[in-house]
Tab-separated table of C-alpha atoms in Angstrom:
chain	number	residue	atom	x	y	z
G	16	UNK	CA	2.601	2.394	11.902
G	17	UNK	CA	2.996	4.323	15.199
G	18	UNK	CA	3.051	8.113	14.790
G	19	UNK	CA	4.185	9.751	17.838
G	20	UNK	CA	4.339	13.550	17.974
G	21	UNK	CA	7.296	14.075	19.976
G	22	UNK	CA	10.773	12.590	20.277
G	23	UNK	CA	10.113	11.124	23.706
G	24	UNK	CA	7.251	9.474	22.603
G	25	UNK	CA	9.235	7.932	19.610
G	26	UNK	CA	11.457	6.600	22.207
G	27	UNK	CA	8.817	5.424	24.313
G	28	UNK	CA	7.223	3.549	21.248
G	29	UNK	CA	10.480	2.009	20.154
G	30	UNK	CA	11.106	0.732	23.873
G	31	UNK	CA	7.713	-0.642	24.049
G	32	UNK	CA	8.490	-2.391	20.593
G	33	UNK	CA	11.865	-3.387	20.474
G	34	UNK	CA	11.461	-5.203	16.986
G	35	UNK	CA	10.140	-1.649	15.408
G	36	UNK	CA	12.175	0.167	12.984
G	37	UNK	CA	11.897	4.004	12.831
G	38	UNK	CA	11.478	5.579	9.587
G	39	UNK	CA	11.502	9.557	8.379
G	40	UNK	CA	11.831	9.694	4.531
G	41	UNK	CA	11.997	5.919	4.048
G	42	UNK	CA	14.386	6.384	1.026
G	43	UNK	CA	16.967	3.725	2.501
G	44	UNK	CA	14.479	1.565	4.395
G	45	UNK	CA	12.215	1.134	1.583
G	46	UNK	CA	14.851	0.189	-0.942
G	47	UNK	CA	15.769	-2.593	1.574
G	48	UNK	CA	12.386	-3.479	1.696
G	49	UNK	CA	11.888	-3.827	-1.742
G	50	UNK	CA	15.301	-5.948	-2.100
G	51	UNK	CA	14.005	-8.242	0.517
G	52	UNK	CA	16.827	-7.291	2.896
G	53	UNK	CA	14.428	-6.035	5.557
G	54	UNK	CA	11.362	-7.088	6.753
G	55	UNK	CA	10.362	-4.804	9.599
G	56	UNK	CA	7.781	-6.068	12.565
G	57	UNK	CA	6.469	-2.502	12.760
G	58	UNK	CA	7.360	0.858	12.080
G	59	UNK	CA	7.489	4.254	14.229
G	60	UNK	CA	6.824	6.977	11.996
G	61	UNK	CA	8.932	10.251	12.807
G	62	UNK	CA	7.293	12.442	10.003
G	63	UNK	CA	5.234	14.321	12.901
G	64	UNK	CA	7.825	15.358	15.290
G	65	UNK	CA	8.432	18.998	14.263
G	66	UNK	CA	11.087	19.551	17.107
G	67	UNK	CA	13.392	17.661	14.815
G	68	UNK	CA	12.670	19.014	11.552
G	69	UNK	CA	14.293	22.833	12.009
G	70	UNK	CA	17.452	24.058	13.450
G	71	UNK	CA	18.578	26.467	16.161
G	72	UNK	CA	21.474	28.267	17.108
G	73	UNK	CA	23.400	27.295	20.485
G	74	UNK	CA	26.462	28.269	21.888
G	75	UNK	CA	28.347	28.940	18.633
G	76	UNK	CA	26.647	25.839	17.031
G	77	UNK	CA	24.145	24.653	14.811
G	78	UNK	CA	21.651	22.472	16.454
G	79	UNK	CA	20.250	20.693	13.218
G	80	UNK	CA	17.145	18.470	13.771
G	81	UNK	CA	17.878	15.062	12.669
G	82	UNK	CA	14.538	15.213	10.763
G	83	UNK	CA	15.657	18.179	8.238
G	84	UNK	CA	15.248	16.799	4.548
G	85	UNK	CA	18.041	17.329	1.960
G	86	UNK	CA	15.675	19.661	0.217
G	87	UNK	CA	15.551	21.838	3.212
G	88	UNK	CA	19.235	22.044	3.586
G	89	UNK	CA	19.795	22.879	0.272
G	90	UNK	CA	17.903	26.263	0.293
G	91	UNK	CA	19.688	29.615	0.386
G	92	UNK	CA	19.401	30.323	4.140
G	93	UNK	CA	20.590	27.164	5.242
G	94	UNK	CA	23.509	27.520	2.885
G	95	UNK	CA	24.717	30.766	4.127
G	96	UNK	CA	24.705	28.821	7.828
G	97	UNK	CA	26.711	25.575	6.836
G	98	UNK	CA	27.623	25.986	2.871
G	99	UNK	CA	29.705	22.472	2.596
G	100	UNK	CA	26.285	20.499	4.177
G	101	UNK	CA	23.954	22.574	1.835
G	102	UNK	CA	25.880	21.528	-1.484
G	103	UNK	CA	25.957	17.878	0.167
G	104	UNK	CA	22.305	17.961	0.376
G	105	UNK	CA	21.953	19.663	-3.048
G	106	UNK	CA	23.860	16.775	-4.600
G	107	UNK	CA	22.110	14.021	-2.735
G	108	UNK	CA	20.110	12.492	-5.779
G	109	UNK	CA	17.033	13.736	-7.610
G	110	UNK	CA	14.380	15.828	-6.201
G	111	UNK	CA	12.239	13.252	-5.009
G	112	UNK	CA	15.066	11.679	-3.011
G	113	UNK	CA	15.906	15.262	-1.768
G	114	UNK	CA	12.453	16.111	-0.565
G	115	UNK	CA	12.082	12.792	1.438
G	116	UNK	CA	15.651	11.751	2.712
G	117	UNK	CA	16.716	13.430	5.955
G	118	UNK	CA	19.705	14.312	7.624
G	119	UNK	CA	19.276	11.676	10.425
G	120	UNK	CA	18.484	8.702	8.071
G	121	UNK	CA	21.687	9.790	6.185
G	122	UNK	CA	23.534	9.087	9.281
G	123	UNK	CA	21.763	5.888	10.684
G	124	UNK	CA	21.862	3.971	7.563
G	125	UNK	CA	25.733	4.968	7.092
G	126	UNK	CA	25.924	4.112	3.602
G	127	UNK	CA	29.453	4.727	2.224
G	128	UNK	CA	27.992	7.058	-0.448
G	129	UNK	CA	26.060	9.043	1.900
G	130	UNK	CA	26.584	12.603	0.668
G	131	UNK	CA	26.169	14.363	4.198
G	132	UNK	CA	28.574	12.124	5.990
G	133	UNK	CA	32.001	13.120	4.762
G	134	UNK	CA	31.154	16.997	5.640
G	135	UNK	CA	29.939	15.930	9.222
G	136	UNK	CA	33.253	14.244	9.849
G	137	UNK	CA	35.210	17.274	8.276
G	138	UNK	CA	33.286	19.637	10.462
G	139	UNK	CA	33.490	17.528	13.381
G	140	UNK	CA	29.887	17.357	14.385
G	141	UNK	CA	28.438	15.825	17.243
G	142	UNK	CA	25.147	13.747	17.560
G	143	UNK	CA	22.508	14.245	20.521
G	144	UNK	CA	21.008	10.980	20.871
G	145	UNK	CA	17.604	10.688	23.060
G	146	UNK	CA	16.920	7.668	24.987
G	147	UNK	CA	14.558	6.428	27.518
G	148	UNK	CA	13.509	8.163	30.387
G	149	UNK	CA	14.404	11.845	28.783
G	150	UNK	CA	17.987	11.009	28.734
G	151	UNK	CA	20.139	12.843	26.186
G	152	UNK	CA	23.921	11.912	25.231
G	153	UNK	CA	26.226	12.893	22.819
G	154	UNK	CA	28.978	11.144	20.754
G	155	UNK	CA	30.840	12.427	17.770
G	156	UNK	CA	29.523	11.401	14.434
G	157	UNK	CA	32.602	9.617	13.658
G	158	UNK	CA	32.179	7.107	16.244
G	159	UNK	CA	29.033	6.244	15.213
G	160	UNK	CA	29.933	5.957	11.752
G	161	UNK	CA	32.788	3.692	12.714
G	162	UNK	CA	30.809	1.708	14.928
G	163	UNK	CA	32.286	2.423	18.416
G	164	UNK	CA	29.297	3.677	19.572
G	165	UNK	CA	26.121	2.008	18.150
G	166	UNK	CA	22.586	3.300	19.019
G	167	UNK	CA	20.891	1.323	22.246
G	168	UNK	CA	17.466	-0.269	22.506
G	169	UNK	CA	15.102	2.780	22.151
G	170	UNK	CA	17.729	5.350	21.023
G	171	UNK	CA	17.410	8.025	18.512
G	172	UNK	CA	19.498	10.331	17.046
G	173	UNK	CA	17.193	13.387	17.599
G	174	UNK	CA	19.699	16.512	16.673
G	175	UNK	CA	23.260	17.347	14.971
G	176	UNK	CA	25.322	19.477	16.517
G	177	UNK	CA	27.677	21.247	13.995
G	178	UNK	CA	30.265	23.972	14.770
G	179	UNK	CA	29.470	27.533	13.023
G	180	UNK	CA	32.877	28.020	11.920
G	181	UNK	CA	32.192	31.034	9.373
G	182	UNK	CA	35.163	29.876	7.366
G	183	UNK	CA	35.533	28.434	3.864
G	184	UNK	CA	34.378	25.059	3.169
G	185	UNK	CA	33.188	23.332	0.112
G	186	UNK	CA	31.896	19.680	-1.042
G	187	UNK	CA	32.781	17.947	-4.390
G	188	UNK	CA	31.763	14.606	-5.455
G	189	UNK	CA	32.264	12.578	-8.561
G	190	UNK	CA	29.694	10.015	-9.891
G	191	UNK	CA	29.673	7.553	-12.502
G	192	UNK	CA	27.318	9.291	-14.873
G	193	UNK	CA	26.243	13.148	-15.483
G	194	UNK	CA	23.731	14.586	-13.073
G	195	UNK	CA	22.644	13.699	-9.561
G	196	UNK	CA	23.615	9.838	-8.832
G	197	UNK	CA	25.604	7.913	-6.190
G	198	UNK	CA	29.160	9.068	-5.657
G	199	UNK	CA	32.165	7.122	-6.831
G	200	UNK	CA	34.252	9.489	-4.657
G	201	UNK	CA	33.363	12.657	-2.516
G	202	UNK	CA	35.733	15.139	-0.594
G	203	UNK	CA	34.618	17.689	2.179
G	204	UNK	CA	37.391	20.162	3.095
G	205	UNK	CA	37.067	22.827	6.023
G	206	UNK	CA	39.497	25.570	6.618
G	207	UNK	CA	39.484	26.773	10.324
G	208	UNK	CA	41.494	29.818	10.597
G	209	UNK	CA	41.102	30.301	14.299
G	210	UNK	CA	42.490	26.816	14.914
G	211	UNK	CA	45.112	27.519	11.856
G	212	UNK	CA	43.980	23.814	10.545
G	213	UNK	CA	42.632	21.981	7.423
G	214	UNK	CA	39.950	19.362	7.851
G	215	UNK	CA	39.334	17.183	4.881
G	216	UNK	CA	37.148	13.787	4.635
G	217	UNK	CA	36.999	11.546	1.718
G	218	UNK	CA	33.655	9.635	1.103
G	219	UNK	CA	32.434	6.852	-0.861
G	220	UNK	CA	35.676	4.893	-1.171
G	221	UNK	CA	35.653	2.988	2.034
G	222	UNK	CA	32.560	2.089	4.763
G	223	UNK	CA	32.874	5.094	6.293
G	224	UNK	CA	34.755	8.809	5.734
G	225	UNK	CA	38.547	8.610	5.881
G	226	UNK	CA	40.465	11.763	7.445
G	227	UNK	CA	43.928	12.113	5.983
G	228	UNK	CA	45.300	13.234	9.052
G	229	UNK	CA	48.684	13.820	8.010
G	230	UNK	CA	48.018	15.586	4.881
G	231	UNK	CA	45.646	18.172	6.825
G	232	UNK	CA	48.330	18.774	9.316
G	233	UNK	CA	51.148	19.216	6.259
G	234	UNK	CA	49.041	21.413	4.211
G	235	UNK	CA	48.115	23.420	7.244
G	236	UNK	CA	51.920	24.021	8.019
G	237	UNK	CA	52.236	25.505	4.599
G	238	UNK	CA	49.370	28.160	4.523
G	239	UNK	CA	50.397	31.896	5.491
G	240	UNK	CA	47.119	32.151	7.604
G	241	UNK	CA	48.159	35.926	8.353
G	242	UNK	CA	48.751	36.756	4.562
G	243	UNK	CA	45.519	36.022	3.453
G	244	UNK	CA	45.852	32.494	3.525
G	245	UNK	CA	48.651	32.548	0.812
G	246	UNK	CA	49.907	28.967	-0.501
G	247	UNK	CA	52.469	28.208	-3.115
G	248	UNK	CA	50.957	27.356	-6.529
G	249	UNK	CA	52.149	23.737	-6.870
G	250	UNK	CA	51.051	22.881	-2.950
G	251	UNK	CA	47.077	22.102	-3.864
G	252	UNK	CA	48.417	19.466	-6.611
G	253	UNK	CA	50.513	18.104	-3.866
G	254	UNK	CA	47.934	17.948	-1.130
G	255	UNK	CA	45.676	16.027	-3.701
G	256	UNK	CA	48.157	13.592	-4.416
G	257	UNK	CA	49.223	13.352	-0.498
G	258	UNK	CA	45.183	12.608	0.630
G	259	UNK	CA	44.553	9.950	-2.546
G	260	UNK	CA	47.667	8.292	-1.437
G	261	UNK	CA	46.776	8.303	2.215
G	262	UNK	CA	43.105	6.934	1.326
G	263	UNK	CA	44.011	4.508	-1.426
G	264	UNK	CA	47.727	3.585	-0.443
G	265	UNK	CA	49.841	1.552	-2.511
G	266	UNK	CA	49.725	-2.475	-2.175
G	267	UNK	CA	52.352	-3.475	0.716
G	268	UNK	CA	55.848	-5.622	-0.403
G	269	UNK	CA	55.860	-9.136	0.087
G	270	UNK	CA	56.939	-10.034	3.527
G	271	UNK	CA	60.152	-11.394	2.605
G	272	UNK	CA	61.052	-8.476	0.273
G	273	UNK	CA	61.205	-11.337	-2.580
G	274	UNK	CA	58.858	-9.947	-5.087
G	275	UNK	CA	57.961	-6.124	-5.585
G	276	UNK	CA	54.263	-5.163	-4.751
G	277	UNK	CA	51.564	-5.705	-7.444
G	278	UNK	CA	50.715	-2.225	-9.052
G	279	UNK	CA	47.044	-0.991	-8.409
G	280	UNK	CA	44.456	-2.232	-10.670
G	281	UNK	CA	43.523	0.442	-13.369
G	282	UNK	CA	40.290	0.896	-11.854
G	283	UNK	CA	41.617	1.668	-8.265
G	284	UNK	CA	44.378	3.537	-10.118
G	285	UNK	CA	41.680	5.786	-11.716
G	286	UNK	CA	39.608	6.076	-8.420
G	287	UNK	CA	42.982	7.410	-6.624
G	288	UNK	CA	43.314	9.972	-9.712
G	289	UNK	CA	39.632	11.050	-8.947
G	290	UNK	CA	40.182	11.672	-5.196
G	291	UNK	CA	43.547	13.596	-5.934
G	292	UNK	CA	41.803	15.708	-8.280
G	293	UNK	CA	38.718	16.236	-5.647
G	294	UNK	CA	40.911	17.255	-2.740
G	295	UNK	CA	43.028	19.560	-5.187
G	296	UNK	CA	40.101	21.234	-6.435
G	297	UNK	CA	38.567	21.654	-3.041
G	298	UNK	CA	41.603	23.087	-1.485
G	299	UNK	CA	41.713	25.670	-4.397
G	300	UNK	CA	38.239	26.640	-3.975
G	301	UNK	CA	38.538	26.967	-0.179
G	302	UNK	CA	41.595	28.967	-0.421
G	303	UNK	CA	39.898	31.462	-2.988
């Protein structure tokens, strides 16, 4: 294993060894190795790169190092900075996973159940990608998760730029069992009074976080932004149903209209109800 001491050294190592795989916490990598899905020819360890293990303030944003662990993001000082991301980090499995797993690893692996991903999508975060020759480029996190802007040869995620909104933001998830576990569904929600909008992302139910844009615009139009963000009591429940139906729609009717659409299977219907409950709860918590 190669152990570079800086981001540019890591990029150089990956450029020199195209078959090498970067590794930080290794929580997802080792699972793939142990299951026989991956046999890396070489490893480039990122654990000694101090510049990506902290964060700094930059023009109204938090510039988060890709090497930040979930355990570090879950601490009170970070929670005061980005509460929803801290909540997602605290929910990311048992202590041994949180101590090793990193923000950058969560993004690159892009597993549907990655807890930080819906938060980054709702916050409209941007990735700072380091490439050969000291080049830095930026791309929205949603583009990478959707596969529209893949990492090139020798490229690494160095930092994640997250807007500091100083506004209500929450993260909730449902699991199949009591205690820490993989999400069956998750919801991140952000209120942005400056733009008078609501941003919501639903995780774990699709290959990437889903943004119910019409539901966002609809609920934002109902909030009385100048009156302590008041909202009609039944609007939260309606928002939850709107989000769930947008993310898990009813089956389409037959093209000829001869037969009615089949009902949703019970398991899918239960998942839709779970998403509705999470979205309703998230909006209620943010407004309170």
